[in-house]
Coordinates of C-alpha atoms and ligand atoms in Angstrom, one line a residue:
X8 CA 127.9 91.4 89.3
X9 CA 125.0 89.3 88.7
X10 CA 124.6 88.6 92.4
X11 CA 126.6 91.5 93.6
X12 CA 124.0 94.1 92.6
X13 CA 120.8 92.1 94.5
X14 CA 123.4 92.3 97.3
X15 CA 124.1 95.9 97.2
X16 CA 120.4 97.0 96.7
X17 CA 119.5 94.9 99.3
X18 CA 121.9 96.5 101.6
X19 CA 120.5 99.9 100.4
X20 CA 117.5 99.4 101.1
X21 CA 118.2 99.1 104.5
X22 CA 118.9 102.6 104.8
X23 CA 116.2 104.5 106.8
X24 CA 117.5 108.0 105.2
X25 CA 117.3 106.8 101.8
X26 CA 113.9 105.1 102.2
X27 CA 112.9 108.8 103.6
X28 CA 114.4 110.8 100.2
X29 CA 112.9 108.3 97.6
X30 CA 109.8 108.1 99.8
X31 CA 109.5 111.7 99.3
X32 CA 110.3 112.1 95.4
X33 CA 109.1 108.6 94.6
X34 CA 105.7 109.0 93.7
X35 CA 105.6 112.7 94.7
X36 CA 104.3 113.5 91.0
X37 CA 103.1 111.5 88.1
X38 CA 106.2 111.4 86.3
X39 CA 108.0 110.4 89.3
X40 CA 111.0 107.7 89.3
X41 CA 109.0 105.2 90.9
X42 CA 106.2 105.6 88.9
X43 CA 108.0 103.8 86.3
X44 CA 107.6 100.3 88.0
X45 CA 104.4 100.7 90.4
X46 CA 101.3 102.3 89.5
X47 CA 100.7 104.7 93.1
X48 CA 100.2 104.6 96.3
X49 CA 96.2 104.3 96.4
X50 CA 94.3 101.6 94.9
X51 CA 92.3 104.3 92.6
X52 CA 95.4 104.4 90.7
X53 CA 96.2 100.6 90.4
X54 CA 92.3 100.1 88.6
X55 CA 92.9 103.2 86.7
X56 CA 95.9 101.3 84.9
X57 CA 94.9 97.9 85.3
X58 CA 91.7 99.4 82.7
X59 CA 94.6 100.7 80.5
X60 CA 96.7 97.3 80.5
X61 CA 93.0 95.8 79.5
X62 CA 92.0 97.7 77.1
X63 CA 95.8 97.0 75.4
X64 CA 94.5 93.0 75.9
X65 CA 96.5 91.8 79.1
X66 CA 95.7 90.0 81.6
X67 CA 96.7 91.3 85.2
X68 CA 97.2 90.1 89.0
X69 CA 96.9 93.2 91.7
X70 CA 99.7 93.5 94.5
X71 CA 98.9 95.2 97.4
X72 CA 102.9 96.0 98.5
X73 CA 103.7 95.2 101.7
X74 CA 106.3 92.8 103.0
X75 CA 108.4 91.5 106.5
X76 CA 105.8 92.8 108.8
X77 CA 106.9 92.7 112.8
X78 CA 104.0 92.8 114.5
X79 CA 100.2 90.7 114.6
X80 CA 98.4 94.6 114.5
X81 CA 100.2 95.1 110.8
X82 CA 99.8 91.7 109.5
X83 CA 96.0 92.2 110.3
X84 CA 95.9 95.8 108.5
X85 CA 97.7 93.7 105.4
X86 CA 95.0 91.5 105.7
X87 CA 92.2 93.8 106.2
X88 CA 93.5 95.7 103.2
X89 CA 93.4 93.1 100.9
X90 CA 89.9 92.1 101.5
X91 CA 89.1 95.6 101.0
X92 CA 90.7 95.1 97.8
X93 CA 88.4 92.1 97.2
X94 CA 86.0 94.5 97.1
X95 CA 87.2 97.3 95.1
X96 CA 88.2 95.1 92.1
X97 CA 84.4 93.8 92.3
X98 CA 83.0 97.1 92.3
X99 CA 85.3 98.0 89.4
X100 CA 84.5 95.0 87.5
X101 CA 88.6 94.6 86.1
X102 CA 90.1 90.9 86.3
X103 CA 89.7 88.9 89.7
X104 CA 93.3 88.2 90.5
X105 CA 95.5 89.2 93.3
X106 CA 99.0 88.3 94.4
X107 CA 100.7 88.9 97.9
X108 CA 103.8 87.6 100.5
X109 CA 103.4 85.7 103.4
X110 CA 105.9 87.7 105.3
X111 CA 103.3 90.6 104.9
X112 CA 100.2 88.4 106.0
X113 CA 102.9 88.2 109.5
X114 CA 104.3 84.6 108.8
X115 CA 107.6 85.8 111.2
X116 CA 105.7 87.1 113.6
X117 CA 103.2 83.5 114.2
X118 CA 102.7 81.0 111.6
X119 CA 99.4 79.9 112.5
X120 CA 97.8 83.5 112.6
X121 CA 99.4 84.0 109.0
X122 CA 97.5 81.2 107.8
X123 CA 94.7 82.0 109.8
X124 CA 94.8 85.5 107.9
X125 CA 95.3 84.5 104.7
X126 CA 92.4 82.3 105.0
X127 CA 90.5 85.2 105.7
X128 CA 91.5 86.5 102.3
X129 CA 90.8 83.2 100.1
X130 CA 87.5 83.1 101.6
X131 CA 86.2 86.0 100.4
X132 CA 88.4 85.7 96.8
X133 CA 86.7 82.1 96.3
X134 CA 83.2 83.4 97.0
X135 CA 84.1 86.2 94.1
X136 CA 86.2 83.9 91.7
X137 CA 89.4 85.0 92.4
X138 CA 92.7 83.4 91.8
X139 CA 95.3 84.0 94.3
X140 CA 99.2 83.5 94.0
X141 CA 101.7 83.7 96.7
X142 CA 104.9 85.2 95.7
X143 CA 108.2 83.7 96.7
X144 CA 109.9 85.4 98.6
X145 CA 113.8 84.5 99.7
X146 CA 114.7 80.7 100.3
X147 CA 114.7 81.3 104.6
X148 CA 110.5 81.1 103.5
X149 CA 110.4 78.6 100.5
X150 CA 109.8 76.0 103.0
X151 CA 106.9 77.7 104.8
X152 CA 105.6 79.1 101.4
X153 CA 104.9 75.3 100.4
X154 CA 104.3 73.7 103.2
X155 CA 101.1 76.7 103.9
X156 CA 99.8 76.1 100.5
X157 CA 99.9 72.5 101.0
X158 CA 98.0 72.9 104.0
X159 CA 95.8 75.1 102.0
X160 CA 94.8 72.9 99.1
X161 CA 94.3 70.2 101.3
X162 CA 91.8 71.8 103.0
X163 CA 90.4 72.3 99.4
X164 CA 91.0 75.9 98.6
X165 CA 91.8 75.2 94.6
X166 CA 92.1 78.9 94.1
X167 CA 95.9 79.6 94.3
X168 CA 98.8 78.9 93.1
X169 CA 102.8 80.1 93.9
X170 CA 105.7 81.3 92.6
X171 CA 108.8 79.4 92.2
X172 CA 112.0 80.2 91.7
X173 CA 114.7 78.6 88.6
X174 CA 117.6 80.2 90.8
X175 CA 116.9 77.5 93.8
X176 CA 118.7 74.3 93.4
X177 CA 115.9 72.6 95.2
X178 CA 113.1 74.0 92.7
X179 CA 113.0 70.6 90.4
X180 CA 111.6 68.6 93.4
X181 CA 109.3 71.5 94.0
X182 CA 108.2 72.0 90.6
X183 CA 107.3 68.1 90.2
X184 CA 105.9 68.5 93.7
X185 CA 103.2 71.1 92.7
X186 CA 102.4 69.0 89.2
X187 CA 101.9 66.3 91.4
X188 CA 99.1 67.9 93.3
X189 CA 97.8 70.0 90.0
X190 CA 98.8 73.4 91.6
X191 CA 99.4 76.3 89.1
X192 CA 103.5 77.7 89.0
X193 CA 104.5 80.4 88.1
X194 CA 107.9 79.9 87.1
X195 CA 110.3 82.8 87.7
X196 CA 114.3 83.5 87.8
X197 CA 114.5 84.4 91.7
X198 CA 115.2 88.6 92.7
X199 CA 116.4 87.5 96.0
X200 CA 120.5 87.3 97.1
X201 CA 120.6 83.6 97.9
X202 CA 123.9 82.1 98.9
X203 CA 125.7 79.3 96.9
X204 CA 124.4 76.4 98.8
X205 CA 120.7 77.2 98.3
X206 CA 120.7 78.7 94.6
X207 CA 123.4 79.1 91.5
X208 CA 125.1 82.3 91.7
X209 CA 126.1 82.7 88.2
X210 CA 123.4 84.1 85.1
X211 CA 124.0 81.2 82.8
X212 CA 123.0 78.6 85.5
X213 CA 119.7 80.3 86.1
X214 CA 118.9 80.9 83.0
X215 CA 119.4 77.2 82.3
X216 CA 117.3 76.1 85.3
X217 CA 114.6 78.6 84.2
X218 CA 114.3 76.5 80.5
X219 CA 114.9 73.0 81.9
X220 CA 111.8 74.0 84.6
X221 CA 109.8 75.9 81.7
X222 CA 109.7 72.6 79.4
X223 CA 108.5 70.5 82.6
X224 CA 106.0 72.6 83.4
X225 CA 104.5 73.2 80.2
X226 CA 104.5 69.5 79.3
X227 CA 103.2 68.5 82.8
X228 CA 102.2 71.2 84.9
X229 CA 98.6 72.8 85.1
X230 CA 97.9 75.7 83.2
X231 CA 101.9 77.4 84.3
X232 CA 102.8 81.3 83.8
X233 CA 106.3 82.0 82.4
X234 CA 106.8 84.8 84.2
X235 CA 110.1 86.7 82.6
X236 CA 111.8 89.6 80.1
X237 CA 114.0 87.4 79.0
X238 CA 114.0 87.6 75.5
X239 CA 115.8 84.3 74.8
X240 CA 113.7 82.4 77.3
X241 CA 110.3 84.2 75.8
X242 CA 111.6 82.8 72.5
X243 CA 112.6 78.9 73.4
X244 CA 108.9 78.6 75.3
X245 CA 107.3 79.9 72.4
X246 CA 109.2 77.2 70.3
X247 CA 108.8 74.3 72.2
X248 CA 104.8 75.1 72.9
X249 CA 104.9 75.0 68.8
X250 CA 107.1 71.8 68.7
X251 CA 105.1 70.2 71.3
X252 CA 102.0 71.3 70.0
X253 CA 101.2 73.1 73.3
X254 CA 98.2 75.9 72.9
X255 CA 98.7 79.3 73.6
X256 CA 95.5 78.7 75.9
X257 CA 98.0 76.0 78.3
X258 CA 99.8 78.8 79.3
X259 CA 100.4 82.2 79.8
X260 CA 103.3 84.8 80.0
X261 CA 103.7 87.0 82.8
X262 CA 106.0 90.4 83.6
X263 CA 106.4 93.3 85.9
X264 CA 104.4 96.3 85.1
X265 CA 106.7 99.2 83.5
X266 CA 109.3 96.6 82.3
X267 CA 109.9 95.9 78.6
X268 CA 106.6 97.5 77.6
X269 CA 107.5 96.7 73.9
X270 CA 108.0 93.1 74.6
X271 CA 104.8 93.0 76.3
X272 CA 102.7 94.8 73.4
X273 CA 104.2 92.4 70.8
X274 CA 103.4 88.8 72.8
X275 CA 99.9 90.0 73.3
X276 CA 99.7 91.6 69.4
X277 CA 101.0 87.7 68.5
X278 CA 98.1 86.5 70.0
X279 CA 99.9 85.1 73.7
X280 CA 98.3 85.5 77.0
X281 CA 100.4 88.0 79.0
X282 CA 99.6 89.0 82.8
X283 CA 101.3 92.1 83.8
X284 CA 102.2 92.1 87.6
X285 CA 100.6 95.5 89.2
X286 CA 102.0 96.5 92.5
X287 CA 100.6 99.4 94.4
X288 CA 100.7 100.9 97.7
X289 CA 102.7 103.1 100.2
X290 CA 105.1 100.1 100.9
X291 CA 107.3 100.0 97.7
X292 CA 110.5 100.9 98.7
X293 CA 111.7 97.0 98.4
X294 CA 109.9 96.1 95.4
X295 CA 111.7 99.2 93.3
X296 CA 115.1 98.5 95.2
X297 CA 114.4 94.7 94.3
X298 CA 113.8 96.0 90.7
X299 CA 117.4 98.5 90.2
X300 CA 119.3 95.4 91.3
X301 CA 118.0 93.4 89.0
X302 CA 119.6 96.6 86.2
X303 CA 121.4 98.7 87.5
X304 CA 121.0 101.2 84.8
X305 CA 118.0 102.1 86.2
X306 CA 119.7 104.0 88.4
X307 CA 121.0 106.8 85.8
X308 CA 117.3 106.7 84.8
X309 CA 116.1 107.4 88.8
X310 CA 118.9 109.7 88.7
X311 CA 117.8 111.8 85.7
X312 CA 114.5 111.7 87.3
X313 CA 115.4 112.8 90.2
X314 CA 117.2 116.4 88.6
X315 CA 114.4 116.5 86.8
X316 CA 112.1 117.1 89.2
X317 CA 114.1 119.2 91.8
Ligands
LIG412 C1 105.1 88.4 86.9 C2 106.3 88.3 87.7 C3 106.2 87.9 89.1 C4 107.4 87.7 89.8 N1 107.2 87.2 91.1 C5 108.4 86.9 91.8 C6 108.3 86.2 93.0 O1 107.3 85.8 93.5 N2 109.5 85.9 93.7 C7 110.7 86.3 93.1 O2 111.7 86.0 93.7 N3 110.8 87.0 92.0 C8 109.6 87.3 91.3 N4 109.7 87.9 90.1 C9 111.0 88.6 89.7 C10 112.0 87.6 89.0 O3 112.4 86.6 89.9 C11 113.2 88.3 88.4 O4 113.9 88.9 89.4 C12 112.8 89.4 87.4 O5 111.7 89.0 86.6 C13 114.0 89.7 86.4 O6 114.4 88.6 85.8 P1 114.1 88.2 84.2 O7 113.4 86.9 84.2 O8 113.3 89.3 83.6 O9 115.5 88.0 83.6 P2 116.8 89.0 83.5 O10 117.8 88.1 82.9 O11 117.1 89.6 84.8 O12 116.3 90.1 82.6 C14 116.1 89.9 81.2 C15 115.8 91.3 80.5 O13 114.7 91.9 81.1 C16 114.8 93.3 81.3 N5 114.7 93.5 82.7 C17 114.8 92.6 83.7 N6 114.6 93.2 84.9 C18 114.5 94.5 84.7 C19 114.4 95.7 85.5 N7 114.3 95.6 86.8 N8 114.3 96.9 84.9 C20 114.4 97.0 83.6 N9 114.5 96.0 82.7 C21 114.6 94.8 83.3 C22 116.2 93.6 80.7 O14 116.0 94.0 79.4 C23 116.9 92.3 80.8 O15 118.0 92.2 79.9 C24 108.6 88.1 89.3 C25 108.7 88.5 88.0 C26 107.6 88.6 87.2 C27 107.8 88.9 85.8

């Protein structure tokens, strides 16, 4: 099941009609299904509840949605947009920190414009002090992922960091190959269906992978984000940061905006840095099917939702 629901809701989300019907009840109101895991469609409403999550004493990173774009004129809107958004956050004065996919910045369409347009983006974020993570997206792009922010921090841009994922079996190397070069990870289980050569299809596996990784990188790694709900894995970093005498200030926590809200309140009320991940925009479709394969009983709560509002 673990893998067969990514599969499923991958497949699903496939489907131009059902993109259309939750595209229309979605976000339609704002206690709409969707609503539960991304904070609109504008950018007014991502600042509105990135004030909330800081007045409650989280941290944040803004995500403008967007992903697998086809063609150089929407890789440049992507772009476009998030320097706009460079701007917005300024003017609103919230937390300089942004996260976004290189498949949406039109890596499949030409990897040298991609870079070329994400450069446009970290220029602008460095001159305002902003810290920039690429996401990872499936394994076909963990290759390119790295071997762009390589090329990046070469060329001295010291203001991002990426995402990698425990369910990879290649992630060891590429954890120890970012703590070689003092890049910030964050470390996170994988919401991609990956086949059994590239990543471990079964829970426990992961989850192991995800706690060997986390003690690495908080021994050795710069300043890492241990980006899960996982209860049990929440509880064994917090441990061996206290065993190894690690600060709280090392490292932080991250999760998904909408998910576990009570385990979120009671890291930051214990005094832990926590970053919630905020996605907005009129591209969610595959972020929230992404997030019912992950737990399928979301469904019967999209569901309820859904005769709720009709
Ligand atoms: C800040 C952040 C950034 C991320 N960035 C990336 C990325 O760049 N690339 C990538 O592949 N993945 C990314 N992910 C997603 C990640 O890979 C997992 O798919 C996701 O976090 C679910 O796994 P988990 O670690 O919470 O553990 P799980 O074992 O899946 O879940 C643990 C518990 O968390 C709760 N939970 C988990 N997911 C949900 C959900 N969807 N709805 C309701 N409850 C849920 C449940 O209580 C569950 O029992 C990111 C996750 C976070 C938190």
């Amino acid at each position: 099941m673990y893998g067969g629901s990514k599969a499923l809701f991958f497949a699903l989300s496939r489907i131009r009609a059902l993109k259309r019907l939750a595209s229309k009840y979605g976000m339609a109101s704002p206690d709409s299904f969707a609503r539960r895991f991304i904070a609109g469609e504008t950018v007014e409403e991502a600042i509105r509840d990135a004030r909330l999550l800081q007045e409650r004493g989280m941290l944040l990173t803004l995500d403008y949605l967007g992903e697998s774009v086809r063609t150089m004129d929407e890789a440049a809107a992507a772009t476009r947009e998030y320097v706009r958004l460079i701007d917005v956050i300024v003017a609103s004065g919230i937390e300089r920190n942004i996260s976004l996919k290189l498949t949406q910045l039109g890596v499949d369409v030409d990897r040298a414009t991609c870079v070329d347009n994400l450069r446009r983006i970290l220029i602008p974020a460095g001159k305002h002090g902003f810290f920039v993570r690429m996401d990872m997206e499936n394994s076909r792009y963990t290759d390119v992922t790295l071997e762009v922010f390589e090329t990046l921090w070469q060329q001295e841009y010291r203001n991002i960091g990426l995402a990698l994922q425990s369910a990879l079996r290649r992630t060891e190397q590429d954890v120890l190959r970012m703590i070689a070069l003092g890049a910030r990870v964050r470390l996170v289980k994988g919401a991609y269906k990956e086949p059994p050569a590239a990543a471990f299809q079964k829970k426990p596996e992961v989850d192991e992978a995800f706690r060997r990784l986390m003690r690495v990188l908080l021994e050795r790694g710069t300043y890492p984000a241990i980006a899960t709900h996982d209860e049990v894995l929440i509880a064994d970093t917090r441990a061996f940061a206290r065993e190894r005498n690690i600060g709280r200030d090392r490292f932080e926590f991250q999760m998904l905006y909408g998910i576990r809200r009570d385990l979120q309140a009671s890291l930051v009320a214990d005094g832990h840095r926590l970053r919630i991940y905020l996605p907005f925009g009129q591209q969610w479709f595959p972020y929230f099917m992404r997030r019912l394969g992950e737990r399928p009983a979301n469904v019967g709560f999209v569901l309820r939702a859904l005769v709720r509002e009709r």
